[in-house]
CSV table of C-alpha atoms in Angstrom, one decimal:
chain,number,residue,atom,x,y,z
A,838,UNK,CA,0.0,0.0,0.0
A,839,UNK,CA,2.7,2.4,0.9
A,840,UNK,CA,4.2,2.3,-2.6
A,841,UNK,CA,1.0,3.6,-4.2
A,842,UNK,CA,0.4,6.1,-1.5
A,843,UNK,CA,3.9,7.5,-2.0
A,844,UNK,CA,3.5,7.5,-5.7
A,845,UNK,CA,0.3,9.6,-5.7
A,846,UNK,CA,1.0,11.6,-2.6
A,847,UNK,CA,-2.1,10.5,-0.8
A,848,UNK,CA,-2.9,8.3,2.2
A,849,UNK,CA,-6.3,8.4,4.0
A,850,UNK,CA,-6.5,10.4,7.2
A,851,UNK,CA,-9.6,9.0,9.1
A,852,UNK,CA,-10.0,12.0,11.4
A,853,UNK,CA,-9.8,14.5,8.6
A,854,UNK,CA,-12.3,12.4,6.6
A,855,UNK,CA,-14.7,12.3,9.5
A,856,UNK,CA,-14.5,16.0,10.0
A,857,UNK,CA,-15.1,16.7,6.3
A,858,UNK,CA,-18.1,14.3,6.2
A,859,UNK,CA,-19.5,16.0,9.2
A,860,UNK,CA,-19.4,19.4,7.5
A,861,UNK,CA,-21.0,17.9,4.4
A,862,UNK,CA,-23.8,16.2,6.4
A,863,UNK,CA,-24.6,19.5,8.2
A,864,UNK,CA,-25.0,21.3,4.9
A,865,UNK,CA,-27.0,18.8,2.9
A,866,UNK,CA,-30.3,20.7,3.2
A,867,UNK,CA,-28.6,23.8,1.7
A,868,UNK,CA,-27.3,21.7,-1.2
A,869,UNK,CA,-30.7,20.6,-2.4
A,870,UNK,CA,-32.2,22.4,-5.4
A,871,UNK,CA,-34.3,21.3,-8.4
A,872,UNK,CA,-31.2,21.5,-10.7
A,873,UNK,CA,-29.1,19.4,-8.4
A,874,UNK,CA,-31.9,16.8,-8.3
A,875,UNK,CA,-32.2,16.8,-12.1
A,876,UNK,CA,-28.4,16.4,-12.3
A,877,UNK,CA,-28.6,13.4,-10.0
A,878,UNK,CA,-31.4,11.9,-12.2
A,879,UNK,CA,-29.2,12.3,-15.3
A,880,UNK,CA,-26.3,10.3,-13.9
A,881,UNK,CA,-28.3,7.3,-12.8
A,882,UNK,CA,-27.5,3.8,-14.2
A,883,UNK,CA,-31.0,2.5,-13.8
A,884,UNK,CA,-30.4,-1.0,-12.6
A,885,UNK,CA,-32.1,-4.4,-12.6
A,886,UNK,CA,-29.8,-7.3,-11.4
A,887,UNK,CA,-32.3,-9.8,-10.0
A,888,UNK,CA,-32.4,-13.5,-10.2
A,889,UNK,CA,-35.9,-13.3,-11.6
A,890,UNK,CA,-35.0,-10.9,-14.5
A,891,UNK,CA,-36.5,-12.0,-17.8
A,892,UNK,CA,-36.5,-10.6,-21.3
A,893,UNK,CA,-40.0,-9.3,-20.7
A,894,UNK,CA,-39.1,-7.6,-17.4
A,895,UNK,CA,-36.0,-5.9,-19.0
A,896,UNK,CA,-38.2,-4.8,-22.0
A,897,UNK,CA,-40.7,-3.3,-19.5
A,898,UNK,CA,-37.9,-1.4,-17.6
A,899,UNK,CA,-36.5,0.0,-20.8
A,900,UNK,CA,-39.9,1.0,-22.1
A,901,UNK,CA,-40.5,2.8,-18.8
A,902,UNK,CA,-37.6,5.1,-19.7
A,903,UNK,CA,-39.3,5.8,-23.1
A,904,UNK,CA,-42.6,6.5,-21.3
A,905,UNK,CA,-40.9,8.8,-18.9
A,906,UNK,CA,-39.1,10.7,-21.7
A,907,UNK,CA,-42.5,11.4,-23.4
A,908,UNK,CA,-44.2,12.4,-20.2
A,909,UNK,CA,-41.4,14.6,-18.9
A,910,UNK,CA,-39.7,16.0,-22.0
A,911,UNK,CA,-37.9,18.7,-19.9
A,912,UNK,CA,-36.1,16.1,-17.8
A,913,UNK,CA,-32.8,14.5,-18.9
A,914,UNK,CA,-32.7,10.8,-19.6
A,915,UNK,CA,-30.9,8.5,-17.1
A,916,UNK,CA,-27.4,7.8,-18.1
A,917,UNK,CA,-28.0,4.1,-18.8
A,918,UNK,CA,-29.9,0.9,-18.1
A,919,UNK,CA,-27.7,-1.6,-16.2
A,920,UNK,CA,-28.5,-5.3,-16.6
A,921,UNK,CA,-26.9,-8.7,-16.8
A,922,UNK,CA,-24.9,-9.3,-20.0
A,923,UNK,CA,-27.4,-11.6,-21.6
A,924,UNK,CA,-29.9,-8.7,-21.7
A,925,UNK,CA,-27.6,-6.2,-23.4
A,926,UNK,CA,-29.2,-6.8,-26.8
A,927,UNK,CA,-32.7,-6.4,-25.2
A,928,UNK,CA,-31.9,-2.9,-23.9
A,929,UNK,CA,-30.2,-1.9,-27.1
A,930,UNK,CA,-33.2,-3.0,-29.2
A,931,UNK,CA,-35.8,-1.2,-27.0
A,932,UNK,CA,-34.1,2.0,-25.8
A,933,UNK,CA,-35.5,5.3,-27.0
A,934,UNK,CA,-32.1,6.8,-27.8
A,935,UNK,CA,-28.4,5.9,-28.1
A,936,UNK,CA,-27.9,8.5,-25.4
A,937,UNK,CA,-29.4,6.0,-23.0
A,938,UNK,CA,-26.4,3.7,-22.7
A,939,UNK,CA,-26.5,-0.1,-22.3
A,940,UNK,CA,-24.5,-1.0,-19.2
A,941,UNK,CA,-23.9,-4.6,-18.3
A,942,UNK,CA,-22.1,-6.2,-15.4
A,943,UNK,CA,-19.6,-8.9,-16.5
A,944,UNK,CA,-16.5,-10.7,-15.4
A,945,UNK,CA,-18.6,-13.2,-13.3
A,946,UNK,CA,-20.4,-10.5,-11.3
A,947,UNK,CA,-21.0,-10.2,-8.3
A,948,UNK,CA,-18.1,-12.4,-6.9
A,949,UNK,CA,-15.5,-12.4,-9.7
A,950,UNK,CA,-14.9,-16.0,-8.5
A,951,UNK,CA,-14.0,-17.9,-11.7
A,952,UNK,CA,-11.3,-18.5,-14.3
A,953,UNK,CA,-9.9,-15.3,-15.9
A,954,UNK,CA,-10.6,-16.8,-19.3
A,955,UNK,CA,-14.3,-17.1,-18.4
A,956,UNK,CA,-14.4,-13.5,-17.2
A,957,UNK,CA,-12.8,-12.3,-20.3
A,958,UNK,CA,-15.1,-14.2,-22.6
A,959,UNK,CA,-18.2,-12.8,-20.7
A,960,UNK,CA,-16.8,-9.3,-21.2
A,961,UNK,CA,-16.2,-10.0,-24.9
A,962,UNK,CA,-19.7,-11.3,-25.4
A,963,UNK,CA,-21.2,-8.3,-23.6
A,964,UNK,CA,-19.5,-5.9,-26.0
A,965,UNK,CA,-20.6,-8.0,-29.0
A,966,UNK,CA,-24.2,-7.9,-27.7
A,967,UNK,CA,-24.2,-4.1,-27.6
A,968,UNK,CA,-22.9,-3.0,-24.2
A,969,UNK,CA,-21.7,0.6,-24.1
A,970,UNK,CA,-20.3,0.2,-20.6
A,971,UNK,CA,-19.2,-2.8,-18.6
A,972,UNK,CA,-18.9,-3.1,-14.8
A,973,UNK,CA,-16.6,-5.7,-13.5
A,974,UNK,CA,-15.6,-6.7,-9.9
A,975,UNK,CA,-12.1,-6.4,-8.5
A,976,UNK,CA,-10.8,-10.0,-7.8
A,977,UNK,CA,-11.0,-9.9,-4.1
A,978,UNK,CA,-9.7,-13.5,-3.8
A,979,UNK,CA,-6.4,-12.1,-4.9
A,980,UNK,CA,-6.6,-8.6,-3.4
A,981,UNK,CA,-7.6,-9.6,0.1
A,982,UNK,CA,-4.6,-12.1,0.1
A,983,UNK,CA,-2.4,-9.1,-0.7
A,984,UNK,CA,-1.7,-10.5,-4.2
A,985,UNK,CA,-2.1,-7.1,-5.8
A,986,UNK,CA,-0.2,-8.1,-8.9
A,987,UNK,CA,-2.8,-10.8,-9.8
A,988,UNK,CA,-5.7,-8.5,-9.0
A,989,UNK,CA,-4.2,-5.8,-11.3
A,990,UNK,CA,-3.4,-8.2,-14.1
A,991,UNK,CA,-7.0,-9.4,-14.2
A,992,UNK,CA,-8.3,-5.9,-14.6
A,993,UNK,CA,-5.7,-5.2,-17.3
A,994,UNK,CA,-6.7,-8.4,-19.2
A,995,UNK,CA,-10.4,-7.6,-19.1
A,996,UNK,CA,-9.6,-4.0,-20.2
A,997,UNK,CA,-7.7,-5.3,-23.2
A,998,UNK,CA,-10.4,-7.8,-24.1
A,999,UNK,CA,-13.1,-5.2,-24.0
A,1000,UNK,CA,-11.0,-2.7,-26.1
A,1001,UNK,CA,-10.3,-5.4,-28.7
A,1002,UNK,CA,-14.0,-6.4,-29.0
A,1003,UNK,CA,-15.1,-2.7,-29.1
A,1004,UNK,CA,-12.5,-1.8,-31.8
A,1005,UNK,CA,-13.8,-4.6,-34.0
A,1006,UNK,CA,-17.1,-2.7,-34.0
A,1007,UNK,CA,-15.4,0.7,-34.5
A,1008,UNK,CA,-16.3,2.1,-31.1
A,1009,UNK,CA,-15.2,2.4,-27.5
A,1010,UNK,CA,-16.7,0.9,-24.3
A,1011,UNK,CA,-16.4,2.3,-20.8
A,1012,UNK,CA,-15.0,0.1,-18.1
A,1013,UNK,CA,-16.1,0.5,-14.5
A,1014,UNK,CA,-14.3,-1.5,-11.7
A,1015,UNK,CA,-16.3,-2.4,-8.6
A,1016,UNK,CA,-14.1,-2.4,-5.5
A,1017,UNK,CA,-16.7,-3.9,-3.1
A,1018,UNK,CA,-15.7,-1.4,-0.5
A,1019,UNK,CA,-17.9,-2.9,2.2
A,1020,UNK,CA,-15.6,-6.0,2.2
A,1021,UNK,CA,-12.4,-3.9,2.0
A,1022,UNK,CA,-13.5,-2.2,5.2
A,1023,UNK,CA,-10.6,0.2,5.9
A,1024,UNK,CA,-9.8,3.5,4.2
A,1025,UNK,CA,-6.3,2.2,3.4
A,1026,UNK,CA,-7.5,-0.9,1.5
A,1027,UNK,CA,-10.1,1.2,-0.3
A,1028,UNK,CA,-7.5,3.7,-1.4
A,1029,UNK,CA,-5.1,1.0,-2.5
A,1030,UNK,CA,-7.8,-0.7,-4.5
A,1031,UNK,CA,-8.8,2.6,-6.1
A,1032,UNK,CA,-5.2,3.4,-7.3
A,1033,UNK,CA,-4.7,-0.2,-8.5
A,1034,UNK,CA,-7.9,-0.1,-10.6
A,1035,UNK,CA,-7.1,3.3,-12.1
A,1036,UNK,CA,-3.6,2.2,-13.0
A,1037,UNK,CA,-4.9,-0.8,-14.8
A,1038,UNK,CA,-7.3,1.2,-17.0
A,1039,UNK,CA,-10.6,1.7,-15.2
A,1040,UNK,CA,-12.6,4.6,-16.6
A,1041,UNK,CA,-14.7,4.6,-13.4
A,1042,UNK,CA,-14.2,3.2,-10.0
A,1043,UNK,CA,-17.4,2.0,-8.3
A,1044,UNK,CA,-18.1,1.3,-4.6
A,1045,UNK,CA,-20.2,-1.8,-4.6
A,1046,UNK,CA,-22.2,-4.6,-6.2
A,1047,UNK,CA,-25.2,-4.1,-4.0
A,1048,UNK,CA,-25.0,-7.8,-3.2
A,1049,UNK,CA,-23.2,-7.7,0.2
A,1050,UNK,CA,-24.2,-6.5,3.6
A,1051,UNK,CA,-22.4,-3.1,3.4
A,1052,UNK,CA,-22.5,-1.3,0.1
A,1053,UNK,CA,-21.9,2.4,-0.7
A,1054,UNK,CA,-20.9,4.5,2.3
A,1055,UNK,CA,-19.9,8.2,2.5
A,1056,UNK,CA,-16.5,7.2,3.9
A,1057,UNK,CA,-15.7,4.9,0.9
A,1058,UNK,CA,-16.9,7.6,-1.5
A,1059,UNK,CA,-14.8,10.3,0.1
A,1060,UNK,CA,-11.6,8.1,0.0
A,1061,UNK,CA,-12.3,7.1,-3.6
A,1062,UNK,CA,-12.8,10.6,-4.7
A,1063,UNK,CA,-9.6,11.8,-3.0
A,1064,UNK,CA,-7.8,9.0,-4.8
A,1065,UNK,CA,-9.3,10.1,-8.1
A,1066,UNK,CA,-8.1,13.6,-7.5
A,1067,UNK,CA,-4.6,12.5,-6.6
A,1068,UNK,CA,-4.5,10.3,-9.6
A,1069,UNK,CA,-5.6,13.1,-11.9
A,1070,UNK,CA,-3.1,15.5,-10.5
A,1071,UNK,CA,-0.3,12.9,-11.1
A,1072,UNK,CA,-1.3,11.6,-14.5
A,1073,UNK,CA,-3.7,14.1,-16.0
A,1074,UNK,CA,-6.3,11.4,-16.6
A,1075,UNK,CA,-9.8,11.9,-15.3
A,1076,UNK,CA,-11.4,8.8,-13.8
A,1077,UNK,CA,-15.1,8.7,-12.9
A,1078,UNK,CA,-16.8,7.7,-9.6
A,1079,UNK,CA,-19.9,5.5,-9.3
A,1080,UNK,CA,-21.8,5.0,-6.0
A,1081,UNK,CA,-24.0,1.9,-5.9
A,1082,UNK,CA,-25.8,-0.1,-3.3
A,1083,UNK,CA,-28.5,1.2,-1.0
A,1084,UNK,CA,-28.9,4.6,-2.5
A,1085,UNK,CA,-32.6,5.1,-2.6
A,1086,UNK,CA,-33.6,8.5,-1.2
A,1087,UNK,CA,-33.1,12.1,-2.4
A,1088,UNK,CA,-30.8,12.9,0.5
A,1089,UNK,CA,-28.7,9.8,-0.2
A,1090,UNK,CA,-28.1,11.2,-3.7
A,1091,UNK,CA,-27.4,14.7,-2.5
A,1092,UNK,CA,-24.9,13.4,0.0
A,1093,UNK,CA,-22.8,11.7,-2.7
A,1094,UNK,CA,-23.3,14.6,-5.0
A,1095,UNK,CA,-21.9,16.9,-2.3
A,1096,UNK,CA,-18.9,14.6,-1.7
A,1097,UNK,CA,-18.0,14.6,-5.4
A,1098,UNK,CA,-18.5,18.4,-5.7
A,1099,UNK,CA,-16.4,19.2,-2.6
A,1100,UNK,CA,-13.4,17.1,-3.7
A,1101,UNK,CA,-13.5,16.9,-7.5
A,1102,UNK,CA,-15.4,20.0,-8.4
A,1103,UNK,CA,-17.9,20.9,-11.1
A,1104,UNK,CA,-16.0,19.1,-13.9
A,1105,UNK,CA,-17.0,15.8,-12.4
A,1106,UNK,CA,-20.7,16.6,-11.9
A,1107,UNK,CA,-22.1,15.0,-15.0
A,1108,UNK,CA,-22.5,11.5,-16.5
A,1109,UNK,CA,-19.1,11.5,-18.0
A,1110,UNK,CA,-17.4,11.2,-14.6
A,1111,UNK,CA,-20.2,10.5,-12.0
A,1112,UNK,CA,-22.8,7.8,-11.8
A,1113,UNK,CA,-25.3,6.3,-9.4
A,1114,UNK,CA,-26.1,2.6,-9.7
A,1115,UNK,CA,-29.8,2.5,-8.5
A,1116,UNK,CA,-33.1,0.7,-8.7
A,1117,UNK,CA,-35.3,2.9,-6.4
A,1118,UNK,CA,-33.8,6.4,-6.6
A,1119,UNK,CA,-35.6,7.6,-9.7
A,1120,UNK,CA,-39.0,7.9,-8.2
A,1121,UNK,CA,-37.6,9.6,-5.1
A,1122,UNK,CA,-35.9,12.2,-7.1
A,1123,UNK,CA,-39.0,12.8,-9.3
A,1124,UNK,CA,-41.2,13.1,-6.3
A,1125,UNK,CA,-38.9,15.6,-4.7
A,1126,UNK,CA,-38.6,17.8,-7.8
A,1127,UNK,CA,-42.4,17.7,-8.5
A,1128,UNK,CA,-43.3,18.1,-4.9
A,1129,UNK,CA,-45.8,15.2,-5.1
A,1130,UNK,CA,-45.6,11.4,-5.2
A,1131,UNK,CA,-44.5,10.3,-8.7
A,1132,UNK,CA,-44.2,6.6,-9.6
A,1133,UNK,CA,-42.8,6.1,-13.1
A,1134,UNK,CA,-40.2,3.4,-12.5
């Protein structure tokens, strides 16, 4: 860990993090505005990752976005619809606009427990089926054993596989790496995983799968955003941040929006560099903006 911390000039300071998060929490009410809530809506990866997902249920979800777009033409579209890789072609066929990206999980989500060749093949197939963005999971079986080299090599291999498959179609595909911060637990491990993923080619680093007991937390988000800032200052490359898992209320969204704003600034406050992975947030945001109960999704 010390090697990467020294390289990028950043190591987590828990007391400083707690102080900063306290200030953000005390000012959340002042951060709320219709424009901020619309911004939060525009960066959602509207997600369905259920065992009971079917072609029909994914078509229905995608068509809800179309219905929303017609009913609320002054609102932005969500950034994407996020599904299992076998449904990539379904979202692509039924979306209302190419601006609504097709995001798929891949690489043996949510555990990343399989052979690297299997993970790579799933990434390749996801691209071939139409994925614009792919979310993979850090190989915790290696990372938690302090085998950082293997964990990094797996990200690099999937990055190369995705790029090759995308190039064959004349396009580029975004790679997000899920750190599963609830299992990393400490700020130091979260920071180390953040730097590792960015070094190996992640376009975004993402908190969680939403499939474990502890998912997105303000602490994890704060550390990840500080790492993104340190990485940008060292390399000049902007990496995005995605919060996922348990984000369902308006104030949840405003909290993470405020963290990104305070550390990374306005340049990160759009879908190019900031996302929410959510299934329930959309209606909360719409209801808050419209000042009445709205149920579209």
